Short mmCIF file of C-alpha atoms (C1' of nucleotides) in Angstrom, two decimals:
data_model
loop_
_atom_site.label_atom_id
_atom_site.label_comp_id
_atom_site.label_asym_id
_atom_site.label_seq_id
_atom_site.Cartn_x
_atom_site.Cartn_y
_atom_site.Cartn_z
CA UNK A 33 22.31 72.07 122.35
CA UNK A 34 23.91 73.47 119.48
CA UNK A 35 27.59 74.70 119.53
CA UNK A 36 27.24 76.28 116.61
CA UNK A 37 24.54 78.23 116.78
CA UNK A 38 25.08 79.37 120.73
CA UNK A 39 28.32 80.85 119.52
CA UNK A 40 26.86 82.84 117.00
CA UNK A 41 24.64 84.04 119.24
CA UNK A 42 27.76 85.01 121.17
CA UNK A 43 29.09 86.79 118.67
CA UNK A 44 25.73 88.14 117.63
CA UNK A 45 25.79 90.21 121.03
CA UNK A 46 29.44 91.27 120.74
CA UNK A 47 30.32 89.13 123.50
CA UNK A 48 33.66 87.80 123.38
CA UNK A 49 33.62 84.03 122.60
CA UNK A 50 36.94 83.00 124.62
CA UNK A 51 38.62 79.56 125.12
CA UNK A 52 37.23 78.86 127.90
CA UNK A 53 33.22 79.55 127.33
CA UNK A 54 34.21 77.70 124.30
CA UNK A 55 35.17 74.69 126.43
CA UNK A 56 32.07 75.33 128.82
CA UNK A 57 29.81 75.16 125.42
CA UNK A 58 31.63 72.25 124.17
CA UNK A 59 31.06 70.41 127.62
CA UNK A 60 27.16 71.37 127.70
CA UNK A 61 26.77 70.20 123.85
CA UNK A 62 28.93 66.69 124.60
CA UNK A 63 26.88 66.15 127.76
CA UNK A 64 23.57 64.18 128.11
CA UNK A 65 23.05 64.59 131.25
CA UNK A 66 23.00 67.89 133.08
CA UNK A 67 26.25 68.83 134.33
CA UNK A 68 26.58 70.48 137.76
CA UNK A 69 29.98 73.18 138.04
CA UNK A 70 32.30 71.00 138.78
CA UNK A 71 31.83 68.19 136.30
CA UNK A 72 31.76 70.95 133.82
CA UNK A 73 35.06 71.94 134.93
CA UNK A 74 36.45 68.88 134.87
CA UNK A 75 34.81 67.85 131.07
CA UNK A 76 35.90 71.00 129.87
CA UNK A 77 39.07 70.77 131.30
CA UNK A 78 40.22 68.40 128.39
CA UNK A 79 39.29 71.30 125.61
CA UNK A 80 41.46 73.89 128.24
CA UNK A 81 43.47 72.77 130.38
CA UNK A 82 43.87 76.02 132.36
CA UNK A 83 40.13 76.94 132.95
CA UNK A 84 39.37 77.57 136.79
CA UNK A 85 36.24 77.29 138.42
CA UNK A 86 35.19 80.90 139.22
CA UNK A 87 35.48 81.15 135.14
CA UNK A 88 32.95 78.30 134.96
CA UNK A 89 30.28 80.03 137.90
CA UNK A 90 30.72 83.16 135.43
CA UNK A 91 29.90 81.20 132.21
CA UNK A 92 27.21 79.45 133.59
CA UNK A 93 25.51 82.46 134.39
CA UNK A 94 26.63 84.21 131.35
CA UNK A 95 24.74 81.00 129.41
CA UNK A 96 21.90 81.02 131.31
CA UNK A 97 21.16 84.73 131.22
CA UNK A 98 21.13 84.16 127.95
CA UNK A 99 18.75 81.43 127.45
CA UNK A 100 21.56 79.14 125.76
CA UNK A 101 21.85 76.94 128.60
CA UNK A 102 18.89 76.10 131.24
CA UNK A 103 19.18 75.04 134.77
CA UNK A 104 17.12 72.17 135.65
CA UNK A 105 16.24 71.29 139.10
CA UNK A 106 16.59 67.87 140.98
CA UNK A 107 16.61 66.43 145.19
CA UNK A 108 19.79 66.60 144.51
CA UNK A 109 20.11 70.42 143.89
CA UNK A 110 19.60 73.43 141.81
CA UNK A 111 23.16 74.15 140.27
CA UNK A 112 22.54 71.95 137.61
CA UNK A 113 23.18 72.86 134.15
CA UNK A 114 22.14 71.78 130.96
CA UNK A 115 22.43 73.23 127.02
CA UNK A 116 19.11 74.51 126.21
CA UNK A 117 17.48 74.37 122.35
CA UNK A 118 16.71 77.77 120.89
CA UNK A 119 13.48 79.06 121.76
CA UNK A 120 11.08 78.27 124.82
CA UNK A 121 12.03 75.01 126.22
CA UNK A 122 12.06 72.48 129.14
CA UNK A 123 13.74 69.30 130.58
CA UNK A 124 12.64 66.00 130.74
CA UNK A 125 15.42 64.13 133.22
CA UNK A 126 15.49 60.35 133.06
CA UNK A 127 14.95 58.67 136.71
CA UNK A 128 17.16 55.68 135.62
CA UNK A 129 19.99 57.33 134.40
CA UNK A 130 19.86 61.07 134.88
CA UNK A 131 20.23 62.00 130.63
CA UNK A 132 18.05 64.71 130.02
CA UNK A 133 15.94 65.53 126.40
CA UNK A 134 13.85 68.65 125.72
CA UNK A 135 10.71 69.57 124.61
CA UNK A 136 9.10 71.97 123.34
CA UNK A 137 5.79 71.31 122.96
CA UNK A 138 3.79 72.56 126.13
CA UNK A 139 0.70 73.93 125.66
CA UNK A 140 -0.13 74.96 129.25
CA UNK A 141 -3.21 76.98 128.13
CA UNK A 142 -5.87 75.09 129.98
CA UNK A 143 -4.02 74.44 132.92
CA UNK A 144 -3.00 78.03 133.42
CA UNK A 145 -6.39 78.55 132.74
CA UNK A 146 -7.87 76.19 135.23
CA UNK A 147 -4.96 77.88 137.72
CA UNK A 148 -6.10 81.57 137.28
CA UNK A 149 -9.86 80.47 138.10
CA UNK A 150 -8.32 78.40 141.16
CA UNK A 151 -6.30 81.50 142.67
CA UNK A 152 -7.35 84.53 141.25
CA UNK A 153 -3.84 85.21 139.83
CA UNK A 154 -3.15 86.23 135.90
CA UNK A 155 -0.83 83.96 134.99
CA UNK A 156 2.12 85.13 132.89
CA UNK A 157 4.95 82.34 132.88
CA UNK A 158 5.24 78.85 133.82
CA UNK A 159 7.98 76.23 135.06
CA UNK A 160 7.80 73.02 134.01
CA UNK A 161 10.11 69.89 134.21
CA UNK A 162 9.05 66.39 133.22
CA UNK A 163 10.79 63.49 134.84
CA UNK A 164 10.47 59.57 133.67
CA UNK A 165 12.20 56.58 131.77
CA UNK A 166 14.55 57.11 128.76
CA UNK A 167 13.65 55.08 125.89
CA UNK A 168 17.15 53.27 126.69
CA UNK A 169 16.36 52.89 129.96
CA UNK A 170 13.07 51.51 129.18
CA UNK A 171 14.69 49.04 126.97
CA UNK A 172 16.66 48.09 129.52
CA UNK A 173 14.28 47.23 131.78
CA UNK A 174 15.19 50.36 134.36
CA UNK A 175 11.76 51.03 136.10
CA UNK A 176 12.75 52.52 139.51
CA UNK A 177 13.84 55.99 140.18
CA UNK A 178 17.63 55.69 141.09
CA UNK A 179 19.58 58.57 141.36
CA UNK A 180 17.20 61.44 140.67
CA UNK A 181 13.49 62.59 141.31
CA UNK A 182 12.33 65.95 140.97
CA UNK A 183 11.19 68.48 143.40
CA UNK A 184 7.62 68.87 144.48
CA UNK A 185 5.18 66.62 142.49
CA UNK B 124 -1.42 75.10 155.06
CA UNK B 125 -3.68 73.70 157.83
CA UNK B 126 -1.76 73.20 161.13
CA UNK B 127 -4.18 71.15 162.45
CA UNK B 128 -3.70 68.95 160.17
CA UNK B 129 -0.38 68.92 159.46
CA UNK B 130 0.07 67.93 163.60
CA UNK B 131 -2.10 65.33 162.53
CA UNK B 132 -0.30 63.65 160.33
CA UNK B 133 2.80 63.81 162.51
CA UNK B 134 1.19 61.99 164.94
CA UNK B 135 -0.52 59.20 162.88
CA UNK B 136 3.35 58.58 161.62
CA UNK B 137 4.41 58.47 165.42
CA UNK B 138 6.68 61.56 165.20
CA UNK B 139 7.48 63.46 167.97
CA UNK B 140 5.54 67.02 167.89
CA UNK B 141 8.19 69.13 169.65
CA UNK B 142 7.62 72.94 170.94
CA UNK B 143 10.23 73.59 167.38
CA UNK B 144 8.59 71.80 165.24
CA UNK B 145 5.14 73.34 166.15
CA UNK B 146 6.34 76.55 165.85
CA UNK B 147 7.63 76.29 162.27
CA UNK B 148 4.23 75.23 161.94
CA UNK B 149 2.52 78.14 162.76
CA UNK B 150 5.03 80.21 161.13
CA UNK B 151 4.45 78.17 158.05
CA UNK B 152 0.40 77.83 158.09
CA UNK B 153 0.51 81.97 158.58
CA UNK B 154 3.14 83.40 155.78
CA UNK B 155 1.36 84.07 152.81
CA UNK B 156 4.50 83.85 150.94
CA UNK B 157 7.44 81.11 150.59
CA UNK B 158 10.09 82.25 153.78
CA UNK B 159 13.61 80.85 153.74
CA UNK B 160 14.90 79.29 156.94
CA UNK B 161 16.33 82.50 158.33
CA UNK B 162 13.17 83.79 157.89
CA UNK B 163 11.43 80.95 159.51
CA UNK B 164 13.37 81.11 162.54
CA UNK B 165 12.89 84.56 162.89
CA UNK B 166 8.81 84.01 162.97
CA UNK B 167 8.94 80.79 164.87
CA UNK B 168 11.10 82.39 167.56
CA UNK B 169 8.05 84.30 168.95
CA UNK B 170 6.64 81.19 170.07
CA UNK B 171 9.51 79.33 170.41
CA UNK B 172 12.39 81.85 171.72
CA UNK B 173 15.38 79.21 172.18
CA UNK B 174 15.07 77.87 168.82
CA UNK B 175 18.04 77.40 166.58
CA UNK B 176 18.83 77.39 163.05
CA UNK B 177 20.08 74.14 162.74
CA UNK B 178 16.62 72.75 164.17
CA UNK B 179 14.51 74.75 161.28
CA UNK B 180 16.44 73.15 158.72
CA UNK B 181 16.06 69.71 159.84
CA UNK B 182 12.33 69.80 160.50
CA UNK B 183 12.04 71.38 156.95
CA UNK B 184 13.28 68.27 155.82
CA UNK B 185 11.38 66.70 157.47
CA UNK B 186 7.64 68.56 156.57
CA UNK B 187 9.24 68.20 153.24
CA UNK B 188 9.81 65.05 153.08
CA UNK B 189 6.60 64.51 154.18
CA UNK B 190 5.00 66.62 151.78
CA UNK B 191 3.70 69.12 154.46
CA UNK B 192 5.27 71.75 153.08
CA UNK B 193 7.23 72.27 149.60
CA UNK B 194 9.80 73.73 148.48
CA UNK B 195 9.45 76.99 145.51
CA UNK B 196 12.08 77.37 143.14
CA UNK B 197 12.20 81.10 142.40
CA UNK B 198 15.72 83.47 140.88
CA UNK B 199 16.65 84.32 144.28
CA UNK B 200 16.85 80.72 145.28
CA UNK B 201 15.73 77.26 145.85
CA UNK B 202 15.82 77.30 149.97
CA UNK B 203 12.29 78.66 150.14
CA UNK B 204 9.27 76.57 151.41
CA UNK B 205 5.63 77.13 151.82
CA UNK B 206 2.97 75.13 153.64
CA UNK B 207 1.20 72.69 151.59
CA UNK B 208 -2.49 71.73 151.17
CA UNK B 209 -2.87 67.84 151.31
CA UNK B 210 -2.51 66.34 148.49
CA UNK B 211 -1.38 66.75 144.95
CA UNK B 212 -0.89 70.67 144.30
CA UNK B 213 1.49 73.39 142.96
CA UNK B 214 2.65 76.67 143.31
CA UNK B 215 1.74 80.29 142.00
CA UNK B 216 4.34 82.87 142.37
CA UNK B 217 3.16 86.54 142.11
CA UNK B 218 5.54 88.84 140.38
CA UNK B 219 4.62 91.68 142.30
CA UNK B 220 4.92 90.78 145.71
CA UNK B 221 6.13 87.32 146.56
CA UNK B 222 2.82 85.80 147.88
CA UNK B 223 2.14 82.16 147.05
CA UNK B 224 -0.98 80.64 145.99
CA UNK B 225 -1.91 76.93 145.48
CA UNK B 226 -3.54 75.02 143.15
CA UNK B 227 -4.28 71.57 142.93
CA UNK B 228 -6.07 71.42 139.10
CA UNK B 229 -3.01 70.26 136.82
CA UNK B 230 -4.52 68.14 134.04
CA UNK B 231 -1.31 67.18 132.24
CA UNK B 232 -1.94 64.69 130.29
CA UNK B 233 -1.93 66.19 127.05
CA UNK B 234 0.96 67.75 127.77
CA UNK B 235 3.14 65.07 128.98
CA UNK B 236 1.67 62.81 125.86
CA UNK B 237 3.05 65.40 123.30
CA UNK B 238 6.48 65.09 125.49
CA UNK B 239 6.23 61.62 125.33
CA UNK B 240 6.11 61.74 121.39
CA UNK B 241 8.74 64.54 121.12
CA UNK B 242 11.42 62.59 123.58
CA UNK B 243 10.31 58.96 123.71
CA UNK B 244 10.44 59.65 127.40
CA UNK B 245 8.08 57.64 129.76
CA UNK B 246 6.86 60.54 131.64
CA UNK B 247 6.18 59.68 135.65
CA UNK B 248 6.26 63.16 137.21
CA UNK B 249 6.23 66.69 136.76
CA UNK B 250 7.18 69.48 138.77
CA UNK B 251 5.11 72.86 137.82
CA UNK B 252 5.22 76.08 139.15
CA UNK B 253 3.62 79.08 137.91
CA UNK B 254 3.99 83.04 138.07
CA UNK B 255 1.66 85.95 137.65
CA UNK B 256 0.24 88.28 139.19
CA UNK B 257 -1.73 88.36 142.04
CA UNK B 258 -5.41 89.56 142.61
CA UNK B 259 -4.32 92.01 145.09
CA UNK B 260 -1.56 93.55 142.91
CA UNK B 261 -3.97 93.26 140.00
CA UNK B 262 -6.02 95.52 141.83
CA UNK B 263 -2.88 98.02 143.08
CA UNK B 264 -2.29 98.24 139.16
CA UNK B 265 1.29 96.10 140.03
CA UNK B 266 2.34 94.77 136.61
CA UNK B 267 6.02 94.88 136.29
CA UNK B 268 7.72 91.59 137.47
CA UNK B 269 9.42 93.10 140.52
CA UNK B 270 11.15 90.67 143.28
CA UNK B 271 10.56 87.35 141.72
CA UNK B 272 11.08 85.77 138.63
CA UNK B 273 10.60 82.06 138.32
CA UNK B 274 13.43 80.03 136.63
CA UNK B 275 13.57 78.24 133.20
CA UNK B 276 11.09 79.64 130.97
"C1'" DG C 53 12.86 56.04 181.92
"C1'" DT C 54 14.34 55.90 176.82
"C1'" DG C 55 15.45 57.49 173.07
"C1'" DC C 56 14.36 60.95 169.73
"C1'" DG C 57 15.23 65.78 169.11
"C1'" DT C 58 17.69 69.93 170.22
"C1'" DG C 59 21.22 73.73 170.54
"C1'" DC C 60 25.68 75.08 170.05
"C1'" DA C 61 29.96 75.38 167.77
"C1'" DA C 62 32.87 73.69 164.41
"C1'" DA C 63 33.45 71.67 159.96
"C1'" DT C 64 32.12 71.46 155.17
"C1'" DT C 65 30.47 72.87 151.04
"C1'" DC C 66 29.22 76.05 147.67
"C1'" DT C 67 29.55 80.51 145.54
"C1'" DT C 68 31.17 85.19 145.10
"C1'" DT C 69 34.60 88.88 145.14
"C1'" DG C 70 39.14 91.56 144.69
"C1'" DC C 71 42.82 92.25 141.88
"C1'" DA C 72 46.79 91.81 138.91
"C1'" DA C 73 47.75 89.50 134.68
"C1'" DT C 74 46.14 88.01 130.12
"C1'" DG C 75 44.33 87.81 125.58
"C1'" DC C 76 40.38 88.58 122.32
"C1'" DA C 77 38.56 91.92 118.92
"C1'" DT D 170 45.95 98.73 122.11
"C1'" DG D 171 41.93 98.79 125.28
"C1'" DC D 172 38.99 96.72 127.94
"C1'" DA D 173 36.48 92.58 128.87
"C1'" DT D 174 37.78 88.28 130.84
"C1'" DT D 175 40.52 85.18 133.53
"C1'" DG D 176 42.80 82.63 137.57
"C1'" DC D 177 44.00 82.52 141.99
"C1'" DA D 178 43.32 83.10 146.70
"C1'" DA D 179 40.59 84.74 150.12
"C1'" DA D 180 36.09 86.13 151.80
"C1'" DG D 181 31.45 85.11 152.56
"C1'" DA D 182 27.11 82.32 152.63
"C1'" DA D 183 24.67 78.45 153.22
"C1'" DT D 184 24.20 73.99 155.03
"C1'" DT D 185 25.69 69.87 157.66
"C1'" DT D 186 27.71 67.27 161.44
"C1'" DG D 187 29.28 65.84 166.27
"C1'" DC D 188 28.04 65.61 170.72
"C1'" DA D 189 26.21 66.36 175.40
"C1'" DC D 190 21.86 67.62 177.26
"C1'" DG D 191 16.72 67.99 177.55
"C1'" DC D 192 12.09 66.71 176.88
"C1'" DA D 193 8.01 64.25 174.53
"C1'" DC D 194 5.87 60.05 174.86
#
DNA sequence: GTGCGTGCAAATTCTTTGCAATGCA
DNA sequence: TGCATTGCAAAGAATTTGCACGCAC
């Protein structure tokens, strides 16, 4: 994620960029891995000192409403948050060590296609999250999935 | 979902089919759309009166954790489940009135190649879930994206 | 009969809300 | 200065756990 830009984008709407969703941002660009409320409290907690948790819940959502951060989705729960690149995205979360990358190139034309033939729906947006080995993890020789796996398949 | 086979499958893995678990079976195999475990309880009470709340959520675990039934990730929440068909499959959403559709034809190879390339990620899983609309609200001239909206992008 | 499974109630989380005080634009 | 934003504490939801009893195998 980039600071920069996601507080322009702040500004951009006329929202007020305070300490604290400064120290939220900060704490989503910093972090690798998503970040569930807490830890994000806690990380940005360094940046302001004062910041309470409700502030965080509000941020979060404030973030995610506006596309600049992305919630990601794990067994181990949905309240994880992660900075999000400009523009349509989605996760790919590391089953060794949690980090998480983006991507953004997902053509899902065909298999929306194949999808809409299967179930008579029109398709008109699609989730997607990738899990798998880092490239450090692969160099390491981290194979198994350890702390996270995704939901469903 | 097929009950039949779902009891099936209990069975074979010597788990005990009780009256509760049957019922959130049948309450399962006959929604149409995810339910939540309130609303599970609610529909497995008629055949199962003394059933509690406590109960629904464990055997949800434990059809989901035996890939019986799965759980949707929608905006309003990640509690819901559906029935699953055997095997490999994934979720449609429809925008207009909450039903849920399966389909089992993912080809994702091409997509989780270009991911590969983009994040140097050794892709293992994915977890998909589409929305749309359904061929019923197609035909009721339902467009708008009403109840549900799917997270992420 | 033997345990696994259950229901209830209580304990834990997790998240949201009310409201006076604060501080960004 | 004005009003959005915050922090705290308290309310509210959602989920889990402990334990005695009941029932599927």
């Amino acid at each position: 994620m980039d600071v920069g830009k996601a507080t322009q984008e702040l500004r951009a709407r006329g929202i007020r960029l305070t300490r604290q969703r400064a120290a939220v941002l900060t704490a989503l660009g910093r972090a690798e891995r998503g970040l569930g409320p807490e830890e994000i409290l806690y990380a940005a907690r360094g940046e302001c000192p004062e910041l309470g948790l409700t502030t965080v819940y509000r941020a979060l959502d404030l973030l995610v409403s506006l596309g600049i951060a992305r919630r990601i989705h794990t067994s181990e729960g949905c309240a994880t948050v992660v900075g999000a690149k400009a523009g349509h995205g989605h996760s790919v979360v590391c089953l060794g060590c949690g980090r998480v990358a983006e991507f953004s190139s997902c053509d899902m034309v065909s298999v929306e296609k194949a999808a809409a033939t299967e179930t008579g729906f029109k398709i008109s947006a699609h989730s997607l999250e990738l899990a798998g080995i880092c490239a450090e993890c692969q160099a390491n020789g981290v194979t198994a999935a350890v702390v996270l796996t995704v939901h469903g398949d």
